[in-house]
Every structure is written in structure tokens, then in C-alpha cells.
PDB file of C-alpha atoms and ligand atoms in Angstrom:
ATOM      1  CA  MET F   1       4.354  -6.833 -21.442  1.00 74.00           C
ATOM      2  CA  THR F   2       0.694  -5.610 -20.349  1.00 84.00           C
ATOM      3  CA  SER F   3       0.425  -4.246 -16.600  1.00 80.00           C
ATOM      4  CA  SER F   4      -1.704  -7.289 -15.980  1.00 81.00           C
ATOM      5  CA  ASN F   5       1.112  -9.829 -17.131  1.00 92.00           C
ATOM      6  CA  SER F   6       3.391  -7.782 -15.071  1.00 94.00           C
ATOM      7  CA  LYS F   7       1.397  -7.939 -12.046  1.00 97.00           C
ATOM      8  CA  GLN F   8       0.892 -11.765 -12.427  1.00 97.00           C
ATOM      9  CA  ILE F   9       4.500 -12.301 -12.616  1.00 96.00           C
ATOM     10  CA  VAL F  10       5.442 -10.155  -9.444  1.00 98.00           C
ATOM     11  CA  ALA F  11       2.530 -11.752  -7.516  1.00 98.00           C
ATOM     12  CA  GLU F  12       3.604 -15.455  -8.260  1.00 97.00           C
ATOM     13  CA  ALA F  13       7.411 -14.521  -7.392  1.00 98.00           C
ATOM     14  CA  ALA F  14       6.329 -13.486  -4.209  1.00 98.00           C
ATOM     15  CA  ILE F  15       5.321 -16.611  -3.346  1.00 97.00           C
ATOM     16  CA  GLY F  16       9.040 -17.795  -3.238  1.00 97.00           C
ATOM     17  CA  HIS F  17       9.604 -15.429  -0.514  1.00 97.00           C
ATOM     18  CA  LEU F  18       7.048 -17.087   2.044  1.00 96.00           C
ATOM     19  CA  GLY F  19       9.776 -18.825   3.644  1.00 94.00           C
ATOM     20  CA  ASP F  20       8.472 -20.563   6.902  1.00 94.00           C
ATOM     21  CA  ALA F  21       5.922 -17.783   7.571  1.00 96.00           C
ATOM     22  CA  THR F  22       2.645 -19.352   8.796  1.00 97.00           C
ATOM     23  CA  ILE F  23       0.754 -15.796   9.131  1.00 98.00           C
ATOM     24  CA  ILE F  24       1.362 -13.084   6.713  1.00 98.00           C
ATOM     25  CA  GLY F  25      -0.159  -9.563   6.194  1.00 98.00           C
ATOM     26  CA  ILE F  26      -1.990  -9.197   2.789  1.00 98.00           C
ATOM     27  CA  GLY F  27      -2.534  -5.954   1.037  1.00 98.00           C
ATOM     28  CA  THR F  28      -5.355  -4.397  -1.062  1.00 98.00           C
ATOM     29  CA  GLY F  29      -5.553  -4.037  -4.885  1.00 98.00           C
ATOM     30  CA  SER F  30      -5.460  -5.900  -8.038  1.00 98.00           C
ATOM     31  CA  THR F  31      -1.492  -6.826  -7.474  1.00 98.00           C
ATOM     32  CA  ALA F  32      -2.561  -8.133  -3.901  1.00 98.00           C
ATOM     33  CA  ASN F  33      -5.513  -9.900  -5.254  1.00 98.00           C
ATOM     34  CA  LEU F  34      -3.185 -11.946  -7.799  1.00 98.00           C
ATOM     35  CA  PHE F  35      -1.006 -12.856  -4.837  1.00 98.00           C
ATOM     36  CA  ILE F  36      -4.015 -14.144  -2.895  1.00 98.00           C
ATOM     37  CA  ASP F  37      -5.009 -16.051  -5.807  1.00 98.00           C
ATOM     38  CA  ALA F  38      -1.606 -17.612  -6.006  1.00 97.00           C
ATOM     39  CA  LEU F  39      -1.381 -18.174  -2.489  1.00 97.00           C
ATOM     40  CA  ALA F  40      -4.744 -20.251  -2.404  1.00 97.00           C
ATOM     41  CA  PRO F  41      -2.707 -23.885  -3.070  1.00 96.00           C
ATOM     42  CA  TYR F  42      -0.632 -22.927   0.026  1.00 95.00           C
ATOM     43  CA  ALA F  43      -3.818 -22.711   2.406  1.00 95.00           C
ATOM     44  CA  ASN F  44      -2.984 -25.507   4.359  1.00 94.00           C
ATOM     45  CA  GLN F  45       0.257 -24.599   5.533  1.00 93.00           C
ATOM     46  CA  LEU F  46      -0.865 -21.118   6.706  1.00 97.00           C
ATOM     47  CA  GLU F  47      -2.481 -20.491   9.789  1.00 97.00           C
ATOM     48  CA  GLY F  48      -3.955 -17.449   8.347  1.00 98.00           C
ATOM     49  CA  ALA F  49      -3.301 -13.934   7.123  1.00 98.00           C
ATOM     50  CA  VAL F  50      -4.160 -10.421   8.323  1.00 98.00           C
ATOM     51  CA  ALA F  51      -5.937  -8.503   5.818  1.00 98.00           C
ATOM     52  CA  SER F  52      -5.431  -4.688   5.165  1.00 98.00           C
ATOM     53  CA  SER F  53      -8.885  -4.407   3.793  1.00 98.00           C
ATOM     54  CA  GLU F  54     -12.416  -5.828   3.988  1.00 98.00           C
ATOM     55  CA  GLU F  55     -12.238  -6.669   0.175  1.00 98.00           C
ATOM     56  CA  SER F  56      -8.961  -8.290   0.746  1.00 98.00           C
ATOM     57  CA  ALA F  57     -10.314 -10.117   3.901  1.00 98.00           C
ATOM     58  CA  ARG F  58     -13.284 -11.546   1.486  1.00 98.00           C
ATOM     59  CA  ARG F  59     -11.131 -12.514  -1.345  1.00 98.00           C
ATOM     60  CA  LEU F  60      -8.754 -14.646   1.439  1.00 98.00           C
ATOM     61  CA  GLN F  61     -11.903 -16.519   2.873  1.00 98.00           C
ATOM     62  CA  LEU F  62     -12.614 -17.110  -0.946  1.00 97.00           C
ATOM     63  CA  ALA F  63      -9.493 -18.802  -1.064  1.00 97.00           C
ATOM     64  CA  GLY F  64      -9.651 -20.919   1.698  1.00 97.00           C
ATOM     65  CA  ILE F  65      -7.205 -18.677   4.041  1.00 98.00           C
ATOM     66  CA  ASP F  66      -8.480 -17.882   7.528  1.00 98.00           C
ATOM     67  CA  VAL F  67      -8.797 -14.208   8.328  1.00 98.00           C
ATOM     68  CA  LEU F  68      -6.857 -13.193  11.510  1.00 98.00           C
ATOM     69  CA  GLU F  69      -7.097 -10.124  13.479  1.00 98.00           C
ATOM     70  CA  LEU F  70      -3.881  -8.068  13.823  1.00 98.00           C
ATOM     71  CA  ASN F  71      -4.698  -7.531  17.564  1.00 98.00           C
ATOM     72  CA  GLU F  72      -4.690 -11.346  18.144  1.00 97.00           C
ATOM     73  CA  THR F  73      -1.461 -12.202  15.883  1.00 98.00           C
ATOM     74  CA  GLY F  74       1.019  -9.713  17.173  1.00 96.00           C
ATOM     75  CA  SER F  75       3.976  -8.753  15.035  1.00 98.00           C
ATOM     76  CA  LEU F  76       4.055 -10.486  11.443  1.00 98.00           C
ATOM     77  CA  PRO F  77       6.897 -12.171   9.828  1.00 98.00           C
ATOM     78  CA  LEU F  78       5.942 -10.907   6.704  1.00 98.00           C
ATOM     79  CA  TYR F  79       3.506  -8.285   4.636  1.00 98.00           C
ATOM     80  CA  VAL F  80       2.957  -8.286   0.868  1.00 98.00           C
ATOM     81  CA  ASP F  81       0.962  -5.339  -0.766  1.00 98.00           C
ATOM     82  CA  GLY F  82       1.448  -3.405  -4.130  1.00 98.00           C
ATOM     83  CA  ALA F  83       1.963   0.098  -4.680  1.00 98.00           C
ATOM     84  CA  ASP F  84       0.794   2.979  -7.062  1.00 98.00           C
ATOM     85  CA  GLU F  85       4.565   4.405  -7.310  1.00 98.00           C
ATOM     86  CA  PHE F  86       7.849   3.256  -6.043  1.00 98.00           C
ATOM     87  CA  ASN F  87      11.154   4.673  -6.137  1.00 98.00           C
ATOM     88  CA  ILE F  88      15.121   3.226  -5.982  1.00 98.00           C
ATOM     89  CA  HIS F  89      14.760   4.001  -2.216  1.00 98.00           C
ATOM     90  CA  ARG F  90      11.881   1.473  -1.983  1.00 98.00           C
ATOM     91  CA  GLN F  91       9.599   4.421  -0.737  1.00 98.00           C
ATOM     92  CA  LEU F  92       6.096   4.313  -1.783  1.00 98.00           C
ATOM     93  CA  ILE F  93       3.029   5.976  -2.916  1.00 98.00           C
ATOM     94  CA  LYS F  94       0.022   3.852  -1.603  1.00 98.00           C
ATOM     95  CA  GLY F  95      -3.698   4.338  -1.174  1.00 98.00           C
ATOM     96  CA  GLY F  96      -5.027   4.190  -4.690  1.00 98.00           C
ATOM     97  CA  GLY F  97      -7.642   1.763  -3.307  1.00 97.00           C
ATOM     98  CA  GLY F  98      -8.356   3.859  -0.433  1.00 98.00           C
ATOM     99  CA  ALA F  99      -6.852   1.185   2.098  1.00 98.00           C
ATOM    100  CA  LEU F 100      -3.831   2.877   3.124  1.00 98.00           C
ATOM    101  CA  THR F 101      -4.459   3.391   6.911  1.00 98.00           C
ATOM    102  CA  ARG F 102      -4.674  -0.467   7.357  1.00 98.00           C
ATOM    103  CA  GLU F 103      -1.966  -0.951   4.942  1.00 98.00           C
ATOM    104  CA  LYS F 104       0.535   1.284   6.646  1.00 98.00           C
ATOM    105  CA  ILE F 105      -0.773  -0.319  10.193  1.00 98.00           C
ATOM    106  CA  VAL F 106      -0.143  -3.797   8.829  1.00 98.00           C
ATOM    107  CA  ALA F 107       3.196  -2.813   6.910  1.00 98.00           C
ATOM    108  CA  GLY F 108       4.393  -1.321  10.461  1.00 98.00           C
ATOM    109  CA  ALA F 109       3.552  -4.410  12.273  1.00 98.00           C
ATOM    110  CA  SER F 110       5.750  -6.685   9.891  1.00 98.00           C
ATOM    111  CA  ARG F 111       9.103  -7.554  10.109  1.00 98.00           C
ATOM    112  CA  LYS F 112       9.443  -7.682   6.542  1.00 98.00           C
ATOM    113  CA  PHE F 113       7.358  -5.828   4.026  1.00 98.00           C
ATOM    114  CA  ILE F 114       7.690  -7.101   0.189  1.00 98.00           C
ATOM    115  CA  CYS F 115       5.879  -4.595  -2.230  1.00 98.00           C
ATOM    116  CA  ILE F 116       5.000  -6.263  -5.644  1.00 98.00           C
ATOM    117  CA  ALA F 117       4.529  -3.686  -8.420  1.00 98.00           C
ATOM    118  CA  ASP F 118       4.352  -3.537 -11.941  1.00 96.00           C
ATOM    119  CA  GLY F 119       7.471  -2.065 -13.331  1.00 96.00           C
ATOM    120  CA  LYS F 120       5.658   0.802 -15.107  1.00 96.00           C
ATOM    121  CA  LYS F 121       5.122   2.091 -11.294  1.00 98.00           C
ATOM    122  CA  ARG F 122       8.805   2.649 -10.887  1.00 98.00           C
ATOM    123  CA  VAL F 123       9.793   6.293 -10.855  1.00 98.00           C
ATOM    124  CA  ASN F 124      12.747   8.815 -10.381  1.00 98.00           C
ATOM    125  CA  LEU F 125      10.560  11.397  -8.075  1.00 98.00           C
ATOM    126  CA  LEU F 126       7.674  10.235  -6.452  1.00 98.00           C
ATOM    127  CA  GLY F 127       4.463  12.367  -6.880  1.00 98.00           C
ATOM    128  CA  SER F 128       3.123  12.056 -10.307  1.00 98.00           C
ATOM    129  CA  PHE F 129       0.467   9.790  -8.678  1.00 98.00           C
ATOM    130  CA  PRO F 130      -1.625  12.073  -6.412  1.00 98.00           C
ATOM    131  CA  LEU F 131      -1.107  11.403  -2.802  1.00 98.00           C
ATOM    132  CA  PRO F 132      -4.071   9.767  -1.154  1.00 98.00           C
ATOM    133  CA  VAL F 133      -4.696  11.290   2.538  1.00 99.00           C
ATOM    134  CA  GLU F 134      -7.516   9.718   4.774  1.00 98.00           C
ATOM    135  CA  VAL F 135      -9.190  12.421   6.923  1.00 98.00           C
ATOM    136  CA  ILE F 136     -11.752  12.253   9.697  1.00 98.00           C
ATOM    137  CA  PRO F 137     -14.928  13.528   7.946  1.00 98.00           C
ATOM    138  CA  MET F 138     -15.251  16.852  10.014  1.00 98.00           C
ATOM    139  CA  ALA F 139     -11.888  17.978   9.110  1.00 98.00           C
ATOM    140  CA  ARG F 140     -12.115  17.501   5.361  1.00 98.00           C
ATOM    141  CA  SER F 141     -12.192  21.343   4.341  1.00 98.00           C
ATOM    142  CA  TYR F 142      -9.959  22.359   6.880  1.00 98.00           C
ATOM    143  CA  VAL F 143      -7.355  19.623   6.039  1.00 98.00           C
ATOM    144  CA  ALA F 144      -7.536  20.389   2.345  1.00 98.00           C
ATOM    145  CA  ARG F 145      -6.846  24.103   3.407  1.00 98.00           C
ATOM    146  CA  GLU F 146      -3.741  23.101   5.441  1.00 98.00           C
ATOM    147  CA  LEU F 147      -2.558  20.710   2.318  1.00 98.00           C
ATOM    148  CA  ILE F 148      -2.850  23.706  -0.028  1.00 98.00           C
ATOM    149  CA  LYS F 149      -0.630  25.723   2.243  1.00 98.00           C
ATOM    150  CA  LEU F 150       1.981  22.821   1.665  1.00 98.00           C
ATOM    151  CA  GLY F 151       1.799  23.651  -1.792  1.00 98.00           C
ATOM    152  CA  GLY F 152      -0.634  20.715  -2.680  1.00 98.00           C
ATOM    153  CA  GLN F 153      -3.744  20.614  -4.790  1.00 98.00           C
ATOM    154  CA  PRO F 154      -6.192  18.346  -2.853  1.00 98.00           C
ATOM    155  CA  VAL F 155      -9.110  16.644  -4.570  1.00 98.00           C
ATOM    156  CA  TYR F 156     -11.944  15.175  -2.681  1.00 98.00           C
ATOM    157  CA  ARG F 157     -12.470  11.554  -3.698  1.00 98.00           C
ATOM    158  CA  GLN F 158     -16.121  11.795  -4.250  1.00 98.00           C
ATOM    159  CA  GLY F 159     -18.227   9.170  -2.951  1.00 97.00           C
ATOM    160  CA  PHE F 160     -15.761   7.179  -1.325  1.00 98.00           C
ATOM    161  CA  VAL F 161     -15.556   6.003   2.526  1.00 98.00           C
ATOM    162  CA  SER F 162     -12.606   3.985   3.903  1.00 98.00           C
ATOM    163  CA  ASP F 163     -13.178   0.818   5.467  1.00 98.00           C
ATOM    164  CA  ASN F 164     -12.756   3.169   8.969  1.00 98.00           C
ATOM    165  CA  GLY F 165     -15.564   5.397   7.927  1.00 98.00           C
ATOM    166  CA  ASN F 166     -13.285   8.395   6.866  1.00 98.00           C
ATOM    167  CA  LEU F 167     -12.903  10.457   3.374  1.00 98.00           C
ATOM    168  CA  ILE F 168      -9.811  10.500   1.052  1.00 98.00           C
ATOM    169  CA  LEU F 169      -8.329  13.774  -0.257  1.00 98.00           C
ATOM    170  CA  ASP F 170      -6.192  12.692  -3.358  1.00 98.00           C
ATOM    171  CA  VAL F 171      -3.501  15.394  -3.612  1.00 98.00           C
ATOM    172  CA  HIS F 172      -1.615  16.986  -6.475  1.00 98.00           C
ATOM    173  CA  ASN F 173       1.602  19.061  -7.153  1.00 98.00           C
ATOM    174  CA  LEU F 174       3.413  18.323  -3.288  1.00 98.00           C
ATOM    175  CA  ASP F 175       7.241  18.770  -3.308  1.00 98.00           C
ATOM    176  CA  PHE F 176       8.536  14.830  -2.785  1.00 98.00           C
ATOM    177  CA  THR F 177      12.183  15.997  -2.579  1.00 97.00           C
ATOM    178  CA  ASP F 178      12.088  14.883   1.340  1.00 98.00           C
ATOM    179  CA  PRO F 179       9.781  12.144   1.411  1.00 98.00           C
ATOM    180  CA  VAL F 180      10.200  11.346   4.993  1.00 98.00           C
ATOM    181  CA  ALA F 181       9.685  14.932   6.048  1.00 98.00           C
ATOM    182  CA  LEU F 182       6.819  15.431   4.015  1.00 98.00           C
ATOM    183  CA  GLU F 183       5.021  12.132   5.415  1.00 98.00           C
ATOM    184  CA  SER F 184       5.808  13.368   8.928  1.00 98.00           C
ATOM    185  CA  GLU F 185       4.478  17.121   8.202  1.00 98.00           C
ATOM    186  CA  ILE F 186       1.263  15.686   6.343  1.00 98.00           C
ATOM    187  CA  ASP F 187       0.549  13.458   9.386  1.00 98.00           C
ATOM    188  CA  HIS F 188       0.732  16.308  11.747  1.00 98.00           C
ATOM    189  CA  ILE F 189      -2.164  18.163  10.347  1.00 98.00           C
ATOM    190  CA  ALA F 190      -5.177  17.849  12.798  1.00 98.00           C
ATOM    191  CA  GLY F 191      -7.765  15.491  11.580  1.00 98.00           C
ATOM    192  CA  VAL F 192      -5.494  13.518   9.096  1.00 98.00           C
ATOM    193  CA  VAL F 193      -5.851   9.818   9.973  1.00 98.00           C
ATOM    194  CA  CYS F 194      -2.709   8.670   7.842  1.00 98.00           C
ATOM    195  CA  ASN F 195      -1.227   9.727   4.224  1.00 98.00           C
ATOM    196  CA  GLY F 196      -0.502   7.132   1.793  1.00 98.00           C
ATOM    197  CA  LEU F 197       3.378   7.913   1.471  1.00 98.00           C
ATOM    198  CA  PHE F 198       5.416   5.017   2.759  1.00 98.00           C
ATOM    199  CA  ALA F 199       8.755   6.675   3.357  1.00 98.00           C
ATOM    200  CA  ARG F 200       9.621   6.258   7.066  1.00 98.00           C
ATOM    201  CA  ARG F 201       8.696   2.626   6.589  1.00 97.00           C
ATOM    202  CA  PRO F 202       9.425   1.973   3.231  1.00 98.00           C
ATOM    203  CA  ALA F 203       9.363  -1.604   1.438  1.00 98.00           C
ATOM    204  CA  ASP F 204      12.147  -3.971   2.264  1.00 98.00           C
ATOM    205  CA  LEU F 205      12.043  -5.615  -1.214  1.00 98.00           C
ATOM    206  CA  VAL F 206      10.318  -4.386  -4.093  1.00 98.00           C
ATOM    207  CA  ILE F 207       9.526  -7.285  -6.760  1.00 98.00           C
ATOM    208  CA  THR F 208       9.025  -5.669 -10.267  1.00 98.00           C
ATOM    209  CA  THR F 209       9.716  -5.962 -13.853  1.00 97.00           C
ATOM    210  CA  ASP F 210      11.928  -4.520 -16.385  1.00 95.00           C
ATOM    211  CA  ASP F 211      10.959  -2.966 -19.843  1.00 91.00           C
ATOM    212  CA  ARG F 212      11.154  -6.573 -21.398  1.00 91.00           C
ATOM    213  CA  GLY F 213       9.109  -7.945 -18.225  1.00 89.00           C
ATOM    214  CA  GLN F 214      11.813  -9.889 -16.732  1.00 94.00           C
ATOM    215  CA  LEU F 215      11.513 -10.041 -12.752  1.00 97.00           C
ATOM    216  CA  VAL F 216      13.648  -7.645 -10.985  1.00 96.00           C
ATOM    217  CA  GLU F 217      14.216  -7.291  -7.213  1.00 97.00           C
ATOM    218  CA  LEU F 218      15.249  -3.943  -5.780  1.00 96.00           C
TER     219      LEU F 218
HETATM  220  C1  5RP E 301      -4.547   0.350  -2.161  1.00 76.86           C
HETATM  221  C2  5RP E 301      -3.160   0.323  -2.516  1.00 76.86           C
HETATM  222  C3  5RP E 301      -2.670  -0.532  -3.920  1.00 76.86           C
HETATM  223  O1  5RP E 301      -1.651  -1.266  -3.336  1.00 76.86           O
HETATM  224  C4  5RP E 301      -2.256   0.185  -4.762  1.00 76.86           C
HETATM  225  O2  5RP E 301      -3.564   1.113  -5.290  1.00 76.86           O
HETATM  226  C5  5RP E 301      -1.751  -0.500  -6.129  1.00 76.86           C
HETATM  227  O3  5RP E 301      -3.113  -1.121  -6.615  1.00 76.86           O
HETATM  228  P1  5RP E 301      -3.008  -2.100  -7.750  1.00 76.86           P
HETATM  229  O4  5RP E 301      -2.246  -3.241  -7.330  1.00 76.86           O
HETATM  230  O5  5RP E 301      -4.375  -2.600  -8.334  1.00 76.86           O
HETATM  231  O6  5RP E 301      -2.217  -1.650  -9.007  1.00 76.86           O
HETATM  232  O7  5RP E 301      -2.450   1.253  -2.182  1.00 76.86           O
HETATM  233  O8  5RP E 301      -4.957   1.040  -1.470  1.00 76.86           O
END
């Protein structure tokens, strides 16, 4: 089973969890894109969707789904998004696509967060995937020095600017034994906008696949 097959399976499975939601939050990335494609036939049943990135907003529009502003919708019944890593506690590393800040906002504003992820992304301990940290441009070097003090090795994501006009540091070698504490500690560095650790607000459900490509819900 390839990753792309697995992504297709989990994206389609998430459709079964729409319930009576008429407005949903939609994440960013290749798995979220497959979910948008699977959602297209249901466009008439939806009032619209809140997108976590400009890229997803464009894809939603192409699928015939209205893009709504979170400030107008209030809290959402459901948010569906991918992840770069997940653990048994449904804690995630996200932000490989650089959309972590809006993703965390929409996840926080949603009553249910379903993560759809290829089974190869399951880990016992988070952190093989470098943790994306979004920073205000003028704070880039300062934040990098502070992350080094925490034991991390930050790498500047060259040539990337987030939808919010900020930069990304991808941080290797952090200690993830207490993900909730690490998430808070990084957020408290001045100049950090957001980090891609979703531990304080983990997913409520992870839809993934096992080694044989069978659906698994965690
Ligand atoms: C984007 C994300 C994505 O959810 C994450 O990178 C997974 O992407 P993909 O579905 O393409 O594997 O956090 O910021």
C-alpha cells in the first residue's frame, strides 16, 4: 500500500463523519486536498467551509464549496486535516505545508477535530519529523537561539513565507517526552507566532491505515 493510496482511503472515510454539519473546517496538504475532492459531491448540502490556507481555499472554490470566514461562522462542529506525525494519544506534529498557525486556530475553534493520516505517520515518540515553528521575520535569529537553548537544531525554511507573512523554522532534535509542556514552552518565546505541536488540543479522532492498508480509527 502506497502513501497516496492510504491518503485516499482515509480522506474518503472522513466523509462518513460529516453527520449533519453544514459548515466544516478544512486543513491543508495532500490528504486534506483528497478530502476536499471527496467532499465535492456534497457541496449542495454544505453552507460552506473555513479553510486553513489560501491553497485550500482555492481548491474548495474549484470544488464548488463556498469559503467562509471564521470570524463570521463562530465555532465549527468539525475540522478535518492531515498531519506529519501522530502518536497513540492523538497528539500531532503539523505544519509541513507551513499552514500550522491557521490550522491550530481552526482546530481550536472546532468542537471535533478529525485527523486523516497515512499509517506511515504513526510514531511511538513524536519528533522524527522536525517541528515547524512560525516566527515573526525580525525575530528569526533570536527565536533560533532560544530554540537551541531548548536543545533543538532549528533550520530556516529558505524561500518560504506563510499565508500570514511570517517565516518557518523547522526544529530537529527536540525532546518530546512531555509534548504539552514543550508546546507551551516554545509558544512563550517572544516572536513565536505558533508551533506545529498539537498536544494541548490533540485530534479527537485519527483515521489512519494499518500495515495491510485497512482502515483504523484511533
Ligand atoms: C500542512 C500540514 C499537513 O497536514 C501535513 O503537512 C500533512 O501533509 P500531507 O497530507 O500532504 O502529507 O500540517 O501545514
